[in-house]
């Protein structure tokens, strides 16, 4: 090796090293961590200056925008539910923003991230949460019983509130959750009461078919509780694994058929409802299927399945029929659909999303009134709000901290009418007395899993 | 130029430049964990980065990097099994689950301190891994892979059944202590931390360093050479006295221990929630494939390659999520959703690496290094 | 009696789908020694193309099936040409991983073109059943059994008597010797991947024949077919059929009765029962019922 080379080699290596170190330093400095990025921000002023709200995570005072997070499945078949639900959230805020926003001054923006619910992977919610939490004031929607479970500790650590788009009774005990409407356990309790007393179900054989996860168990436990109180014996309880994760239900349907069930309480996702009904049709098994609200999707009103559903399926949900103008807020919601979500078909997931946004907006309005949109401020607003109103769609709800809040205890029973898919989504009131009724057993349902 | 200078004792002393390049002529120099000055400098730089990161990075990045760290630990284990001992496993996720449940039961339910539950995770992981080991003796390559897949589905059933260990409803919240002695990593206010994620980051990457060191030492030892012998020619190795049974079993045990530790950290400290459907069955299969992809991308047979692989495979999708402007066609209303894009990228990454760089990034780096150090001549 | 007929015949129908899926695996394994995890992806392509032809473009069902089969074969050949060809000679695990990567790619391509919703293939059988021994037996299941029987006979004849079939067996046994005999391995591989793609399309169409059952989850049947293939033997077409039928029927019986016979195992055991069988087979007789015993040269 020549003398010149033996001298340049080490120099070049030193230059390389120096460059590397510099690059590292620069890149680290670039991802700067600001002091209020961690979320324990106590900067919220309490209504001192008029109209001057301090900045908070998710709230930008310069653009006067409040950002809310949405953790919902956009990449699995469960988007059958999440797409209209999120559309309902969005339409409400579009309508609100058109008249100025919260308190007429603050516009609301939704940021949506995929939580892969329905694929079996429940880790995506916590990951997406971590990416979003510093940029949102609260979570407008977290869809899926298991996904909500997976972020409970995080919500607690960061003092953020989230509205679960799943109706499990135990949410009412959680300080960081903002659940609304009657939980599944109440839905099925009311439904069982209605079946026994109004659908000629006394003395008939009642069975259950529920998915083998948190959501399915909520429905199952509700039925068990109500059956105990109403002295109904559950003839056959079957569980199944969702077909989306490789499961099947042929054997379960056959077992129910062999038990000669007259009514089967169903807790499943809509894609599984379709498969289950197909299996039942091919086996000529026709009990009365009584489903919790998420068992339903418009597809169930089409084709052969539609004919079957019309005779053998009712849905236990809450609220009015789509298009029922006797409800005060229906006109406003239909107006929002027309202006901001014209492609939406009538669908109670949309109305649920709309109502959920309505509830959250009331809490935000209180936080704004109290002059504090920080995490503490929003939490205080939720705990002191006293009541949430829903424009007559469902009953007003006593609200506050877990000890001060009560879910609605009412249920509406819908029957399937394939001809009216375009006008009311295919769901019509089962009978005049089937709207927003409350039974005694539903009043006793405990707010636990 | 190499100069030989005899020291008074009569030993041969190499010039500093040769030593720096790691091209010693003594076998012991090769075997040192950090043979060259450069690798030592690299180590210091890395340590500085890890120490400084929580002060500079936001919580979401820290969370992503912590996940990468957990995956790196598990991947190092898989590398020991597949890269060094040549045993195929598509059921690695099972051992992560085991670690998670150990953390939940020993750390949370029994409330025992961090050292206890993390070591318990390693021990129980190793024990269960040793049970799987004998299968490896009966089955070769493809068949072993298939049996490990069966393990995932079997475990799904078992986890759903053993509600004593796994909580009811397929979902378990976990809240484990992460303090070593007086230092509580969840709450390091004394250093100026205001978020849990900062302490967690340090804890996990300290453990990554330990895991890497352990693996490195194992590989350089006699056991490591035996493992590689089993990988290359297992019957011939048996003939010369390397017990296939002991080393295959041992490899499974060790790799499962690593995976259990990684899983205990991932499920117990980061996710703080164990959902049966996420770590067994179909999703468990996807997770196991992820680990194999990590060691392929990083380089089978390279410990630091597993770390880099974890950063790429696990970190890249998250990094992309934070920079939506980089990929204008990706988004919920655009041509392809982010999740779909990530899955596509994952598949493409596996195919591209296997086609063009099957030895992974480690090989790429080795070639690059050789080219730089031998410049201007081409190696 | 009718309950038994229901379980056996409907179980056979479901198992026949797995048998068809398994046939695709067997073809590729038999001629190239690769376990093709991308088979599920090929299934998706076949089913969605059939949907596109039949529902979106309105072609008759009996035209859409061959159409999908041809496209499936082409996609199989494309995969071989682009990727698998370059992996010849690499360790079997690498080839296995490459097919896994391809699975993700195929799955995402299908999901992006056709979406995630539940589509209806609108097969002419729908939910129709026919009464055999007093039990309602699904018509699409019966057709699947017939199809599987035809295919396995065809494969038997093909591998025994046709030139390409013989070439495939030769290439699988000894790559170099076959090449030395003048057999072009490229042709063999192309042919086997084409056939696998074709069979996958058929399997997928039958699997998605029930109304509203076409979703990306279809590819999971490929994973669930593994126990059937292992039981039958990885390189035996007849084994795939037998394995599929046994697992299909066994599954039904297990699902129906495990809850009653062994309540301590619980009903969900039925889902895992095929895998238990698979593990048992792998331990006792890894080459399955009909597979060729592997001889390892030291």
Short mmCIF file of C-alpha atoms in Angstrom, two decimals, chain A residues 30-391:
data_model
loop_
_atom_site.label_atom_id
_atom_site.label_comp_id
_atom_site.label_asym_id
_atom_site.label_seq_id
_atom_site.Cartn_x
_atom_site.Cartn_y
_atom_site.Cartn_z
CA UNK A 30 -35.72 16.94 14.85
CA UNK A 31 -38.23 14.71 16.63
CA UNK A 32 -38.47 17.14 19.42
CA UNK A 33 -40.55 16.30 22.40
CA UNK A 34 -42.44 19.35 23.53
CA UNK A 35 -43.35 19.75 27.14
CA UNK A 36 -47.05 19.37 26.66
CA UNK A 37 -46.97 16.38 24.37
CA UNK A 38 -47.31 13.83 27.11
CA UNK A 39 -50.81 14.72 28.05
CA UNK A 40 -50.55 15.73 31.67
CA UNK A 41 -51.31 19.21 30.72
CA UNK A 42 -52.66 21.38 33.45
CA UNK A 43 -52.77 24.48 31.38
CA UNK A 44 -56.54 24.77 31.15
CA UNK A 45 -57.58 28.11 32.51
CA UNK A 46 -60.88 28.12 34.23
CA UNK A 47 -63.04 30.58 32.40
CA UNK A 48 -60.92 33.62 33.23
CA UNK A 49 -60.67 35.41 29.94
CA UNK A 50 -63.87 35.55 27.95
CA UNK A 51 -63.78 33.44 24.79
CA UNK A 52 -60.10 32.68 25.20
CA UNK A 53 -59.62 28.98 25.64
CA UNK A 54 -56.12 27.76 26.32
CA UNK A 55 -54.51 25.25 24.02
CA UNK A 56 -54.85 21.62 24.96
CA UNK A 57 -54.02 18.33 23.28
CA UNK A 58 -56.41 18.07 20.37
CA UNK A 59 -57.55 21.66 20.66
CA UNK A 60 -55.96 24.31 18.51
CA UNK A 61 -57.01 27.81 19.58
CA UNK A 62 -55.58 29.46 16.46
CA UNK A 63 -57.77 27.50 14.07
CA UNK A 64 -60.44 27.02 16.77
CA UNK A 65 -60.63 23.31 15.96
CA UNK A 66 -61.34 20.46 18.30
CA UNK A 67 -60.04 17.10 17.12
CA UNK A 68 -61.72 13.89 18.22
CA UNK A 69 -60.35 10.42 17.65
CA UNK A 70 -62.13 7.45 16.10
CA UNK A 71 -60.76 3.90 16.48
CA UNK A 72 -62.85 1.73 14.24
CA UNK A 73 -62.40 -1.20 11.84
CA UNK A 74 -61.85 0.07 8.35
CA UNK A 75 -59.95 -2.92 7.07
CA UNK A 76 -62.10 -5.85 8.06
CA UNK A 77 -65.57 -7.04 7.15
CA UNK A 78 -66.80 -5.37 10.32
CA UNK A 79 -66.71 -2.12 8.36
CA UNK A 80 -70.28 -3.07 7.50
CA UNK A 81 -71.04 -1.62 10.91
CA UNK A 82 -68.28 0.92 11.27
CA UNK A 83 -68.72 2.74 7.97
CA UNK A 84 -72.28 3.90 8.64
CA UNK A 85 -71.48 4.52 12.31
CA UNK A 86 -68.57 6.80 11.51
CA UNK A 87 -70.66 8.43 8.82
CA UNK A 88 -73.22 9.21 11.50
CA UNK A 89 -70.52 10.79 13.69
CA UNK A 90 -69.27 12.83 10.77
CA UNK A 91 -72.68 13.97 9.58
CA UNK A 92 -73.57 15.28 13.01
CA UNK A 93 -70.40 17.33 13.21
CA UNK A 94 -70.67 18.54 9.64
CA UNK A 95 -74.11 19.79 10.50
CA UNK A 96 -72.89 21.35 13.75
CA UNK A 97 -69.88 22.95 12.10
CA UNK A 98 -72.13 24.49 9.46
CA UNK A 99 -73.74 26.53 12.21
CA UNK A 100 -70.40 27.45 13.77
CA UNK A 101 -69.55 24.41 15.82
CA UNK A 102 -69.46 23.87 19.57
CA UNK A 103 -70.80 26.98 21.26
CA UNK A 104 -71.00 28.50 17.81
CA UNK A 105 -67.26 29.01 17.78
CA UNK A 106 -65.30 25.78 17.74
CA UNK A 107 -65.40 23.40 14.83
CA UNK A 108 -64.97 19.69 15.39
CA UNK A 109 -62.78 17.47 13.28
CA UNK A 110 -62.68 13.68 13.36
CA UNK A 111 -59.49 11.70 12.92
CA UNK A 112 -60.08 8.06 12.04
CA UNK A 113 -57.67 5.17 12.55
CA UNK A 114 -58.11 1.49 11.85
CA UNK A 115 -58.42 -0.84 14.83
CA UNK A 116 -58.78 -4.10 12.87
CA UNK A 117 -61.76 -5.28 14.89
CA UNK A 118 -63.20 -8.49 13.49
CA UNK A 119 -59.89 -9.87 12.30
CA UNK A 120 -59.13 -11.38 15.72
CA UNK A 121 -56.21 -9.03 16.20
CA UNK A 122 -57.01 -6.89 19.22
CA UNK A 123 -53.59 -5.32 19.51
CA UNK A 124 -54.13 -2.77 16.78
CA UNK A 125 -56.36 -0.58 18.95
CA UNK A 126 -53.69 0.13 21.54
CA UNK A 127 -51.17 0.90 18.81
CA UNK A 128 -53.49 3.28 16.99
CA UNK A 129 -54.44 4.84 20.31
CA UNK A 130 -50.81 5.55 21.05
CA UNK A 131 -50.43 7.30 17.73
CA UNK A 132 -53.47 9.46 18.25
CA UNK A 133 -53.74 10.25 21.90
CA UNK A 134 -51.62 13.40 21.90
CA UNK A 135 -53.65 14.97 19.13
CA UNK A 136 -57.19 14.48 20.35
CA UNK A 137 -59.37 15.96 23.03
CA UNK A 138 -61.35 12.75 23.46
CA UNK A 139 -62.31 9.66 21.52
CA UNK A 140 -65.63 9.93 19.75
CA UNK A 141 -65.79 6.26 18.88
CA UNK A 142 -64.00 3.06 19.84
CA UNK A 143 -65.68 0.11 18.23
CA UNK A 144 -65.58 -3.43 19.60
CA UNK A 145 -65.85 -4.87 23.10
CA UNK A 146 -62.35 -6.37 23.11
CA UNK A 147 -60.69 -3.30 21.58
CA UNK A 148 -62.23 -1.12 24.28
CA UNK A 149 -60.87 -3.47 26.94
CA UNK A 150 -57.44 -3.25 25.45
CA UNK A 151 -57.13 0.50 25.97
CA UNK A 152 -58.81 0.91 29.35
CA UNK A 153 -55.52 1.16 31.25
CA UNK A 154 -54.15 3.61 28.70
CA UNK A 155 -57.22 5.82 28.97
CA UNK A 156 -56.80 5.81 32.71
CA UNK A 157 -53.13 6.70 32.53
CA UNK A 158 -53.71 9.54 30.12
CA UNK A 159 -56.98 10.75 31.64
CA UNK A 160 -58.82 10.75 28.33
CA UNK A 161 -62.47 9.86 27.83
CA UNK A 162 -63.72 7.60 25.07
CA UNK A 163 -67.19 6.75 23.83
CA UNK A 164 -67.43 3.02 23.16
CA UNK A 165 -69.45 2.06 20.10
CA UNK A 166 -70.38 -1.16 21.80
CA UNK A 167 -73.13 -1.63 24.32
CA UNK A 168 -71.67 -3.63 27.17
CA UNK A 169 -73.11 -2.98 30.63
CA UNK A 170 -69.72 -2.91 32.31
CA UNK A 171 -68.76 0.26 30.50
CA UNK A 172 -70.97 2.13 32.92
CA UNK A 173 -68.51 1.36 35.70
CA UNK A 174 -65.53 2.81 33.88
CA UNK A 175 -64.54 6.34 34.81
CA UNK A 176 -62.90 7.02 31.44
CA UNK A 177 -65.70 5.75 29.24
CA UNK A 178 -68.74 7.63 27.99
CA UNK A 179 -71.25 4.93 27.11
CA UNK A 180 -74.75 5.79 26.00
CA UNK A 181 -77.96 3.86 25.45
CA UNK A 182 -79.13 0.54 26.76
CA UNK A 183 -76.47 -2.15 26.93
CA UNK A 184 -76.83 -5.57 25.28
CA UNK A 185 -77.69 -7.13 28.59
CA UNK A 186 -80.73 -4.84 28.85
CA UNK A 187 -81.62 -5.38 25.18
CA UNK A 188 -81.88 -9.11 25.59
CA UNK A 189 -83.64 -8.88 28.95
CA UNK A 190 -86.33 -6.69 27.44
CA UNK A 191 -86.44 -8.91 24.39
CA UNK A 192 -86.95 -12.04 26.45
CA UNK A 193 -89.72 -10.35 28.42
CA UNK A 194 -91.35 -9.22 25.19
CA UNK A 195 -91.06 -12.69 23.67
CA UNK A 196 -92.64 -14.35 26.68
CA UNK A 197 -95.39 -11.80 27.16
CA UNK A 198 -96.13 -10.35 23.75
CA UNK A 199 -94.89 -12.84 21.20
CA UNK A 200 -96.68 -15.87 22.58
CA UNK A 201 -93.51 -17.30 23.97
CA UNK A 202 -94.70 -18.59 27.32
CA UNK A 203 -93.64 -22.17 27.88
CA UNK A 204 -91.74 -22.35 24.63
CA UNK A 205 -88.16 -23.60 24.30
CA UNK A 206 -85.63 -20.80 24.43
CA UNK A 207 -82.02 -21.27 23.32
CA UNK A 208 -79.00 -19.08 22.64
CA UNK A 209 -76.34 -18.90 19.95
CA UNK A 210 -73.60 -16.44 20.83
CA UNK A 211 -70.13 -15.72 19.53
CA UNK A 212 -67.28 -16.87 21.70
CA UNK A 213 -65.87 -13.50 22.70
CA UNK A 214 -66.54 -10.52 24.93
CA UNK A 215 -69.42 -9.30 22.83
CA UNK A 216 -71.08 -12.69 22.64
CA UNK A 217 -70.73 -13.25 26.35
CA UNK A 218 -72.43 -9.95 27.09
CA UNK A 219 -75.51 -11.10 25.24
CA UNK A 220 -75.37 -14.57 26.78
CA UNK A 221 -75.07 -13.29 30.34
CA UNK A 222 -77.95 -10.93 29.79
CA UNK A 223 -80.18 -13.73 28.60
CA UNK A 224 -79.15 -15.95 31.49
CA UNK A 225 -79.97 -13.21 33.99
CA UNK A 226 -83.35 -12.47 32.48
CA UNK A 227 -84.18 -16.14 32.09
CA UNK A 228 -83.50 -16.63 35.78
CA UNK A 229 -85.81 -13.78 36.75
CA UNK A 230 -88.57 -14.76 34.35
CA UNK A 231 -88.37 -18.46 35.19
CA UNK A 232 -87.45 -19.46 31.68
CA UNK A 233 -85.29 -22.52 31.20
CA UNK A 234 -82.61 -22.20 28.58
CA UNK A 235 -82.81 -25.44 26.64
CA UNK A 236 -79.57 -25.20 24.69
CA UNK A 237 -76.78 -22.63 24.74
CA UNK A 238 -74.33 -22.79 21.86
CA UNK A 239 -71.23 -20.76 21.15
CA UNK A 240 -69.48 -20.30 17.84
CA UNK A 241 -66.29 -18.80 16.52
CA UNK A 242 -66.69 -16.13 13.88
CA UNK A 243 -66.17 -17.28 10.31
CA UNK A 244 -63.92 -14.25 9.85
CA UNK A 245 -61.39 -16.00 12.05
CA UNK A 246 -61.89 -19.43 10.57
CA UNK A 247 -64.82 -20.68 12.62
CA UNK A 248 -68.09 -22.28 11.54
CA UNK A 249 -71.60 -22.76 12.90
CA UNK A 250 -73.06 -25.66 11.01
CA UNK A 251 -72.88 -28.03 13.96
CA UNK A 252 -74.25 -25.49 16.38
CA UNK A 253 -77.26 -24.81 14.19
CA UNK A 254 -77.84 -28.51 13.88
CA UNK A 255 -77.66 -28.95 17.63
CA UNK A 256 -80.23 -26.21 18.14
CA UNK A 257 -82.44 -27.81 15.56
CA UNK A 258 -82.27 -31.13 17.30
CA UNK A 259 -83.29 -29.47 20.56
CA UNK A 260 -86.36 -28.13 18.77
CA UNK A 261 -85.77 -24.60 19.92
CA UNK A 262 -88.69 -22.27 19.40
CA UNK A 263 -86.66 -19.13 19.93
CA UNK A 264 -82.94 -18.57 19.68
CA UNK A 265 -81.22 -15.50 21.10
CA UNK A 266 -78.47 -14.52 18.75
CA UNK A 267 -75.39 -12.43 19.48
CA UNK A 268 -73.15 -12.21 16.44
CA UNK A 269 -71.62 -9.85 13.94
CA UNK A 270 -73.70 -9.32 10.76
CA UNK A 271 -71.39 -11.40 8.57
CA UNK A 272 -71.97 -14.34 10.88
CA UNK A 273 -75.73 -13.72 11.01
CA UNK A 274 -75.79 -14.21 7.26
CA UNK A 275 -73.89 -17.47 7.48
CA UNK A 276 -76.03 -18.72 10.35
CA UNK A 277 -79.26 -17.96 8.52
CA UNK A 278 -77.97 -19.65 5.39
CA UNK A 279 -77.20 -22.74 7.42
CA UNK A 280 -80.63 -22.60 9.07
CA UNK A 281 -82.37 -22.20 5.72
CA UNK A 282 -80.66 -25.20 4.26
CA UNK A 283 -81.58 -27.26 7.28
CA UNK A 284 -85.17 -26.03 7.30
CA UNK A 285 -84.66 -24.81 10.82
CA UNK A 286 -86.95 -21.89 11.50
CA UNK A 287 -87.14 -20.76 15.11
CA UNK A 288 -87.71 -17.15 16.02
CA UNK A 289 -84.25 -15.60 15.97
CA UNK A 290 -84.01 -12.72 18.42
CA UNK A 291 -80.86 -10.75 17.78
CA UNK A 292 -79.01 -8.00 19.63
CA UNK A 293 -78.65 -4.82 17.63
CA UNK A 294 -75.29 -5.57 15.95
CA UNK A 295 -76.60 -8.81 14.44
CA UNK A 296 -78.38 -6.75 11.84
CA UNK A 297 -77.27 -5.42 8.46
CA UNK A 298 -79.31 -4.37 5.46
CA UNK A 299 -78.07 -7.39 3.51
CA UNK A 300 -80.26 -9.52 5.70
CA UNK A 301 -83.29 -8.06 3.99
CA UNK A 302 -82.28 -9.16 0.51
CA UNK A 303 -82.96 -12.32 -1.42
CA UNK A 304 -83.82 -15.64 0.16
CA UNK A 305 -82.35 -14.55 3.45
CA UNK A 306 -84.70 -11.58 3.39
CA UNK A 307 -87.74 -13.80 3.05
CA UNK A 308 -86.50 -15.94 5.90
CA UNK A 309 -85.70 -12.96 8.10
CA UNK A 310 -89.10 -11.42 7.53
CA UNK A 311 -90.75 -14.40 9.18
CA UNK A 312 -88.19 -15.60 11.66
CA UNK A 313 -86.08 -12.74 12.90
CA UNK A 314 -86.51 -9.75 15.15
CA UNK A 315 -83.89 -7.27 16.26
CA UNK A 316 -83.70 -5.82 19.76
CA UNK A 317 -82.35 -2.29 19.46
CA UNK A 318 -83.37 1.12 20.73
CA UNK A 319 -84.90 4.19 19.32
CA UNK A 320 -87.44 4.90 16.60
CA UNK A 321 -87.90 3.53 13.16
CA UNK A 322 -85.85 5.38 10.59
CA UNK A 323 -88.02 8.13 9.17
CA UNK A 324 -90.45 8.26 12.09
CA UNK A 325 -91.27 11.95 11.96
CA UNK A 326 -93.08 11.90 15.27
CA UNK A 327 -89.66 11.98 16.88
CA UNK A 328 -88.45 15.51 17.41
CA UNK A 329 -84.93 15.16 16.11
CA UNK A 330 -85.67 12.91 13.12
CA UNK A 331 -86.15 15.76 10.69
CA UNK A 332 -82.83 17.29 11.68
CA UNK A 333 -81.02 14.00 11.27
CA UNK A 334 -82.60 13.31 7.88
CA UNK A 335 -81.55 16.79 6.88
CA UNK A 336 -78.00 16.00 7.88
CA UNK A 337 -78.15 12.83 5.82
CA UNK A 338 -79.37 14.72 2.80
CA UNK A 339 -76.75 17.43 3.04
CA UNK A 340 -73.68 15.65 4.33
CA UNK A 341 -74.08 11.92 3.72
CA UNK A 342 -76.40 11.64 0.74
CA UNK A 343 -75.21 8.18 -0.21
CA UNK A 344 -76.13 6.72 3.16
CA UNK A 345 -78.89 4.17 3.15
CA UNK A 346 -81.28 4.09 6.08
CA UNK A 347 -79.40 2.28 8.76
CA UNK A 348 -79.57 2.35 12.55
CA UNK A 349 -75.79 2.27 12.83
CA UNK A 350 -75.84 5.68 11.27
CA UNK A 351 -78.36 6.95 13.81
CA UNK A 352 -76.33 5.45 16.63
CA UNK A 353 -73.25 7.28 15.42
CA UNK A 354 -75.26 10.46 15.08
CA UNK A 355 -76.61 10.19 18.62
CA UNK A 356 -73.21 9.33 20.00
CA UNK A 357 -71.80 12.48 18.46
CA UNK A 358 -74.74 14.40 19.86
CA UNK A 359 -73.88 13.18 23.36
CA UNK A 360 -70.18 13.98 23.04
CA UNK A 361 -70.96 17.44 21.69
CA UNK A 362 -72.95 18.19 24.83
CA UNK A 363 -69.98 17.27 26.98
CA UNK A 364 -67.66 19.37 24.85
CA UNK A 365 -70.08 22.27 25.04
CA UNK A 366 -70.02 22.08 28.83
CA UNK A 367 -66.22 21.92 28.83
CA UNK A 368 -66.11 24.98 26.62
CA UNK A 369 -68.55 26.77 28.87
CA UNK A 370 -66.38 25.96 31.85
CA UNK A 371 -63.43 27.26 29.87
CA UNK A 372 -61.29 24.14 29.95
CA UNK A 373 -60.76 21.76 27.07
CA UNK A 374 -57.83 20.00 28.68
CA UNK A 375 -58.16 16.37 29.64
CA UNK A 376 -59.06 17.29 33.20
CA UNK A 377 -61.55 19.80 31.93
CA UNK A 378 -63.33 17.35 29.67
CA UNK A 379 -63.42 14.76 32.42
CA UNK A 380 -64.89 17.31 34.81
CA UNK A 381 -67.45 18.30 32.21
CA UNK A 382 -68.54 14.71 31.74
CA UNK A 383 -68.82 14.10 35.46
CA UNK A 384 -70.85 17.23 36.08
CA UNK A 385 -73.11 17.25 33.06
CA UNK A 386 -76.08 15.78 34.89
CA UNK A 387 -78.06 14.78 31.83
CA UNK A 388 -77.62 13.85 28.19
CA UNK A 389 -80.46 14.51 25.77
CA UNK A 390 -81.18 12.89 22.44
CA UNK A 391 -83.88 14.94 20.75
#
